[in-house]
mmCIF file of C-alpha atoms in Angstrom:
data_model
loop_
_atom_site.group_PDB
_atom_site.id
_atom_site.type_symbol
_atom_site.label_atom_id
_atom_site.label_comp_id
_atom_site.label_asym_id
_atom_site.label_seq_id
_atom_site.Cartn_x
_atom_site.Cartn_y
_atom_site.Cartn_z
ATOM 1 C CA UNK A 1 22.411 -4.838 39.906
ATOM 2 C CA UNK A 2 23.967 -7.316 42.341
ATOM 3 C CA UNK A 3 22.051 -10.206 40.722
ATOM 4 C CA UNK A 4 23.856 -9.746 37.415
ATOM 5 C CA UNK A 5 22.706 -8.733 33.952
ATOM 6 C CA UNK A 6 19.066 -8.929 32.887
ATOM 7 C CA UNK A 7 17.375 -8.752 29.529
ATOM 8 C CA UNK A 8 13.985 -9.494 28.044
ATOM 9 C CA UNK A 9 13.693 -12.221 25.444
ATOM 10 C CA UNK A 10 10.447 -12.527 23.552
ATOM 11 C CA UNK A 11 9.232 -14.506 20.575
ATOM 12 C CA UNK A 12 7.034 -13.030 17.887
ATOM 13 C CA UNK A 13 5.043 -15.318 15.616
ATOM 14 C CA UNK A 14 2.597 -13.970 13.059
ATOM 15 C CA UNK A 15 1.508 -14.307 9.476
ATOM 16 C CA UNK A 16 3.293 -12.185 6.898
ATOM 17 C CA UNK A 17 0.037 -10.385 6.107
ATOM 18 C CA UNK A 18 -0.541 -9.211 9.678
ATOM 19 C CA UNK A 19 -0.905 -5.485 10.195
ATOM 20 C CA UNK A 20 1.095 -3.142 8.001
ATOM 21 C CA UNK A 21 2.930 -5.327 5.522
ATOM 22 C CA UNK A 22 5.104 -5.283 2.407
ATOM 23 C CA UNK A 23 4.071 -7.079 -0.784
ATOM 24 C CA UNK A 24 7.041 -8.154 -2.911
ATOM 25 C CA UNK A 25 6.497 -8.950 -6.617
ATOM 26 C CA UNK A 26 6.751 -12.703 -5.960
ATOM 27 C CA UNK A 27 3.750 -12.366 -3.628
ATOM 28 C CA UNK A 28 1.535 -12.428 -6.756
ATOM 29 C CA UNK A 29 1.560 -14.773 -9.757
ATOM 30 C CA UNK A 30 2.361 -11.952 -12.193
ATOM 31 C CA UNK A 31 5.627 -11.163 -10.366
ATOM 32 C CA UNK A 32 6.747 -14.710 -9.631
ATOM 33 C CA UNK A 33 9.598 -14.818 -12.172
ATOM 34 C CA UNK A 34 11.608 -11.802 -10.996
ATOM 35 C CA UNK A 35 14.912 -13.011 -9.479
ATOM 36 C CA UNK A 36 14.986 -9.840 -7.342
ATOM 37 C CA UNK A 37 11.273 -10.086 -6.511
ATOM 38 C CA UNK A 38 11.377 -11.625 -3.026
ATOM 39 C CA UNK A 39 11.989 -9.750 0.200
ATOM 40 C CA UNK A 40 15.408 -11.379 0.600
ATOM 41 C CA UNK A 41 16.562 -10.487 -2.937
ATOM 42 C CA UNK A 42 15.176 -6.951 -3.366
ATOM 43 C CA UNK A 43 18.018 -4.397 -3.351
ATOM 44 C CA UNK A 44 17.989 -2.723 0.080
ATOM 45 C CA UNK A 45 17.861 0.795 -1.383
ATOM 46 C CA UNK A 46 14.439 -0.030 -2.852
ATOM 47 C CA UNK A 47 12.925 -0.117 0.635
ATOM 48 C CA UNK A 48 13.525 3.633 1.085
ATOM 49 C CA UNK A 49 12.320 6.570 -0.963
ATOM 50 C CA UNK A 50 10.304 9.776 -1.146
ATOM 51 C CA UNK A 51 6.564 9.296 -0.669
ATOM 52 C CA UNK A 52 3.600 11.082 -2.225
ATOM 53 C CA UNK A 53 0.466 11.014 -0.058
ATOM 54 C CA UNK A 54 -2.756 11.390 -2.044
ATOM 55 C CA UNK A 55 -5.494 12.417 0.391
ATOM 56 C CA UNK A 56 -8.811 10.731 -0.446
ATOM 57 C CA UNK A 57 -10.133 10.731 3.124
ATOM 58 C CA UNK A 58 -13.188 12.888 2.379
ATOM 59 C CA UNK A 59 -14.152 10.817 -0.663
ATOM 60 C CA UNK A 60 -13.639 7.516 1.190
ATOM 61 C CA UNK A 61 -15.770 8.705 4.119
ATOM 62 C CA UNK A 62 -18.598 9.569 1.722
ATOM 63 C CA UNK A 63 -18.231 6.449 -0.457
ATOM 64 C CA UNK A 64 -16.638 3.309 0.981
ATOM 65 C CA UNK A 65 -16.253 1.982 -2.596
ATOM 66 C CA UNK A 66 -14.391 5.130 -3.719
ATOM 67 C CA UNK A 67 -11.949 4.502 -6.566
ATOM 68 C CA UNK A 68 -8.884 6.645 -7.186
ATOM 69 C CA UNK A 69 -8.697 7.564 -10.884
ATOM 70 C CA UNK A 70 -6.090 9.047 -13.204
ATOM 71 C CA UNK A 71 -7.983 12.359 -13.049
ATOM 72 C CA UNK A 72 -7.655 12.400 -9.239
ATOM 73 C CA UNK A 73 -3.911 11.785 -9.527
ATOM 74 C CA UNK A 74 -3.456 14.502 -12.166
ATOM 75 C CA UNK A 75 -5.421 16.981 -10.031
ATOM 76 C CA UNK A 76 -3.222 16.081 -7.039
ATOM 77 C CA UNK A 77 -0.075 16.625 -9.142
ATOM 78 C CA UNK A 78 -1.365 20.000 -10.359
ATOM 79 C CA UNK A 79 -1.661 21.075 -6.724
ATOM 80 C CA UNK A 80 1.391 19.396 -5.143
ATOM 81 C CA UNK A 81 3.871 18.710 -7.955
ATOM 82 C CA UNK A 82 4.846 15.794 -10.144
ATOM 83 C CA UNK A 83 5.169 12.227 -8.948
ATOM 84 C CA UNK A 84 8.727 11.329 -9.926
ATOM 85 C CA UNK A 85 10.392 8.045 -10.909
ATOM 86 C CA UNK A 86 11.546 5.998 -7.931
ATOM 87 C CA UNK A 87 9.032 7.507 -5.529
ATOM 88 C CA UNK A 88 6.314 5.779 -3.536
ATOM 89 C CA UNK A 89 2.638 6.713 -3.847
ATOM 90 C CA UNK A 90 0.198 6.009 -1.019
ATOM 91 C CA UNK A 91 -3.541 6.586 -0.786
ATOM 92 C CA UNK A 92 -4.685 8.251 2.424
ATOM 93 C CA UNK A 93 -8.261 7.326 3.318
ATOM 94 C CA UNK A 94 -8.074 7.349 7.138
ATOM 95 C CA UNK A 95 -9.273 3.733 6.897
ATOM 96 C CA UNK A 96 -6.676 2.773 9.510
ATOM 97 C CA UNK A 97 -8.932 4.349 12.151
ATOM 98 C CA UNK A 98 -11.222 1.322 11.678
ATOM 99 C CA UNK A 99 -8.554 -1.265 12.505
ATOM 100 C CA UNK A 100 -9.784 -1.745 16.075
ATOM 101 C CA UNK A 101 -12.766 -3.670 14.715
ATOM 102 C CA UNK A 102 -12.438 -6.495 12.196
ATOM 103 C CA UNK A 103 -15.994 -5.904 10.954
ATOM 104 C CA UNK A 104 -15.430 -2.166 10.398
ATOM 105 C CA UNK A 105 -11.988 -2.651 8.860
ATOM 106 C CA UNK A 106 -13.112 -5.307 6.361
ATOM 107 C CA UNK A 107 -16.482 -3.559 5.848
ATOM 108 C CA UNK A 108 -17.986 -6.604 4.146
ATOM 109 C CA UNK A 109 -21.568 -7.646 3.558
ATOM 110 C CA UNK A 110 -23.289 -10.257 1.394
ATOM 111 C CA UNK A 111 -21.929 -8.539 -1.751
ATOM 112 C CA UNK A 112 -18.324 -8.590 -0.515
ATOM 113 C CA UNK A 113 -15.917 -6.075 1.026
ATOM 114 C CA UNK A 114 -16.465 -2.354 0.536
ATOM 115 C CA UNK A 115 -13.168 -0.505 0.851
ATOM 116 C CA UNK A 116 -11.563 2.242 -1.258
ATOM 117 C CA UNK A 117 -8.722 1.681 -3.698
ATOM 118 C CA UNK A 118 -7.345 2.466 -7.158
ATOM 119 C CA UNK A 119 -8.696 1.792 -10.629
ATOM 120 C CA UNK A 120 -6.632 -0.303 -13.038
ATOM 121 C CA UNK A 121 -6.051 2.833 -15.117
ATOM 122 C CA UNK A 122 -4.711 4.701 -12.077
ATOM 123 C CA UNK A 123 -2.241 1.903 -11.380
ATOM 124 C CA UNK A 124 -1.153 1.797 -15.049
ATOM 125 C CA UNK A 125 -0.643 5.576 -14.945
ATOM 126 C CA UNK A 126 1.526 5.307 -11.824
ATOM 127 C CA UNK A 127 3.561 2.473 -13.349
ATOM 128 C CA UNK A 128 4.131 4.664 -16.430
ATOM 129 C CA UNK A 129 5.635 7.238 -14.047
ATOM 130 C CA UNK A 130 8.098 4.535 -12.877
ATOM 131 C CA UNK A 131 7.069 4.674 -9.225
ATOM 132 C CA UNK A 132 8.733 2.374 -6.718
ATOM 133 C CA UNK A 133 5.534 1.165 -5.103
ATOM 134 C CA UNK A 134 1.917 1.741 -4.128
ATOM 135 C CA UNK A 135 0.335 1.657 -0.689
ATOM 136 C CA UNK A 136 -3.019 1.907 1.032
ATOM 137 C CA UNK A 137 -4.567 1.900 4.481
ATOM 138 C CA UNK A 138 -6.968 -0.965 3.757
ATOM 139 C CA UNK A 139 -6.330 -4.686 4.227
ATOM 140 C CA UNK A 140 -4.793 -4.963 0.747
ATOM 141 C CA UNK A 141 -3.485 -2.642 -1.943
ATOM 142 C CA UNK A 142 -6.668 -3.033 -4.000
ATOM 143 C CA UNK A 143 -10.233 -1.804 -3.536
ATOM 144 C CA UNK A 144 -12.670 -4.146 -1.842
ATOM 145 C CA UNK A 145 -14.445 -4.822 -5.129
ATOM 146 C CA UNK A 146 -11.202 -5.404 -7.053
ATOM 147 C CA UNK A 147 -11.984 -9.059 -7.721
ATOM 148 C CA UNK A 148 -14.587 -7.901 -10.235
ATOM 149 C CA UNK A 149 -12.302 -5.424 -12.002
ATOM 150 C CA UNK A 150 -10.377 -5.981 -15.225
ATOM 151 C CA UNK A 151 -7.816 -7.232 -14.563
ATOM 152 C CA UNK A 152 -8.889 -8.638 -11.213
ATOM 153 C CA UNK A 153 -6.988 -7.055 -8.319
ATOM 154 C CA UNK A 154 -5.239 -4.492 -10.546
ATOM 155 C CA UNK A 155 -2.880 -3.085 -7.902
ATOM 156 C CA UNK A 156 -1.518 -6.555 -7.208
ATOM 157 C CA UNK A 157 -1.674 -7.833 -10.785
ATOM 158 C CA UNK A 158 -0.168 -4.797 -12.511
ATOM 159 C CA UNK A 159 2.274 -3.526 -9.881
ATOM 160 C CA UNK A 160 3.881 -6.929 -9.304
ATOM 161 C CA UNK A 161 3.934 -7.681 -13.040
ATOM 162 C CA UNK A 162 6.001 -4.477 -13.364
ATOM 163 C CA UNK A 163 8.342 -5.592 -10.523
ATOM 164 C CA UNK A 164 6.958 -2.906 -8.214
ATOM 165 C CA UNK A 165 6.038 -3.152 -4.546
ATOM 166 C CA UNK A 166 2.956 -2.854 -2.381
ATOM 167 C CA UNK A 167 2.274 -1.705 1.159
ATOM 168 C CA UNK A 168 -1.010 -2.569 2.849
ATOM 169 C CA UNK A 169 -2.706 -1.687 6.131
ATOM 170 C CA UNK A 170 -0.706 1.516 6.482
ATOM 171 C CA UNK A 171 -1.461 3.761 9.468
ATOM 172 C CA UNK A 172 -1.116 7.451 10.292
ATOM 173 C CA UNK A 173 -0.877 8.756 6.733
ATOM 174 C CA UNK A 174 -2.839 11.746 8.061
ATOM 175 C CA UNK A 175 0.360 12.759 9.856
ATOM 176 C CA UNK A 176 2.403 13.014 6.633
ATOM 177 C CA UNK A 177 2.570 15.941 4.210
ATOM 178 C CA UNK A 178 1.482 15.428 0.588
ATOM 179 C CA UNK A 179 5.167 15.556 -0.452
ATOM 180 C CA UNK A 180 8.468 15.716 1.370
ATOM 181 C CA UNK A 181 8.442 12.682 3.649
ATOM 182 C CA UNK A 182 10.741 9.683 3.242
ATOM 183 C CA UNK A 183 9.196 6.221 3.443
ATOM 184 C CA UNK A 184 11.168 3.335 4.947
ATOM 185 C CA UNK A 185 9.426 0.062 4.119
ATOM 186 C CA UNK A 186 11.756 -2.708 5.222
ATOM 187 C CA UNK A 187 9.822 -5.987 5.502
ATOM 188 C CA UNK A 188 10.116 -8.447 8.357
ATOM 189 C CA UNK A 189 13.105 -10.743 7.978
#
């Protein structure tokens, strides 16, 4: 207009674990020694890939401590096809619908948080399939009771030890097909 150009300039300041976020291997002690394990050293092509969406929303609604097992994954593959090397795997629970309330999202009581996630064996199985990364709709990539598992926090411990990635607090997985979508997971710079 006659006053000259105009633009908006805003600042964004937040913690790296705010909302949907990317976990690089160096985020966890078991992945600390990978030279390509930080968000600024990961090859850019690793942020993009096919995604497999394992729907556990019914199970998670019935049992907030639901654990995804190898048998669940194999049953999903029998129905939808193999999980291939270089692909992402995410666990749909519809947990993101709770993110308007901290209490509902964390779902914690005196015994700790109660949120769904994978077993250590499920994570090992996915690593053996050479997946690119694992994601969930909860606050972290592990189940709420993962601190008491062996190893503790298996999604973090095992995935990052294998130089794989994590995605946490995902939303809208109910809008994706079981197979066929492409995931773009570029972290904040």
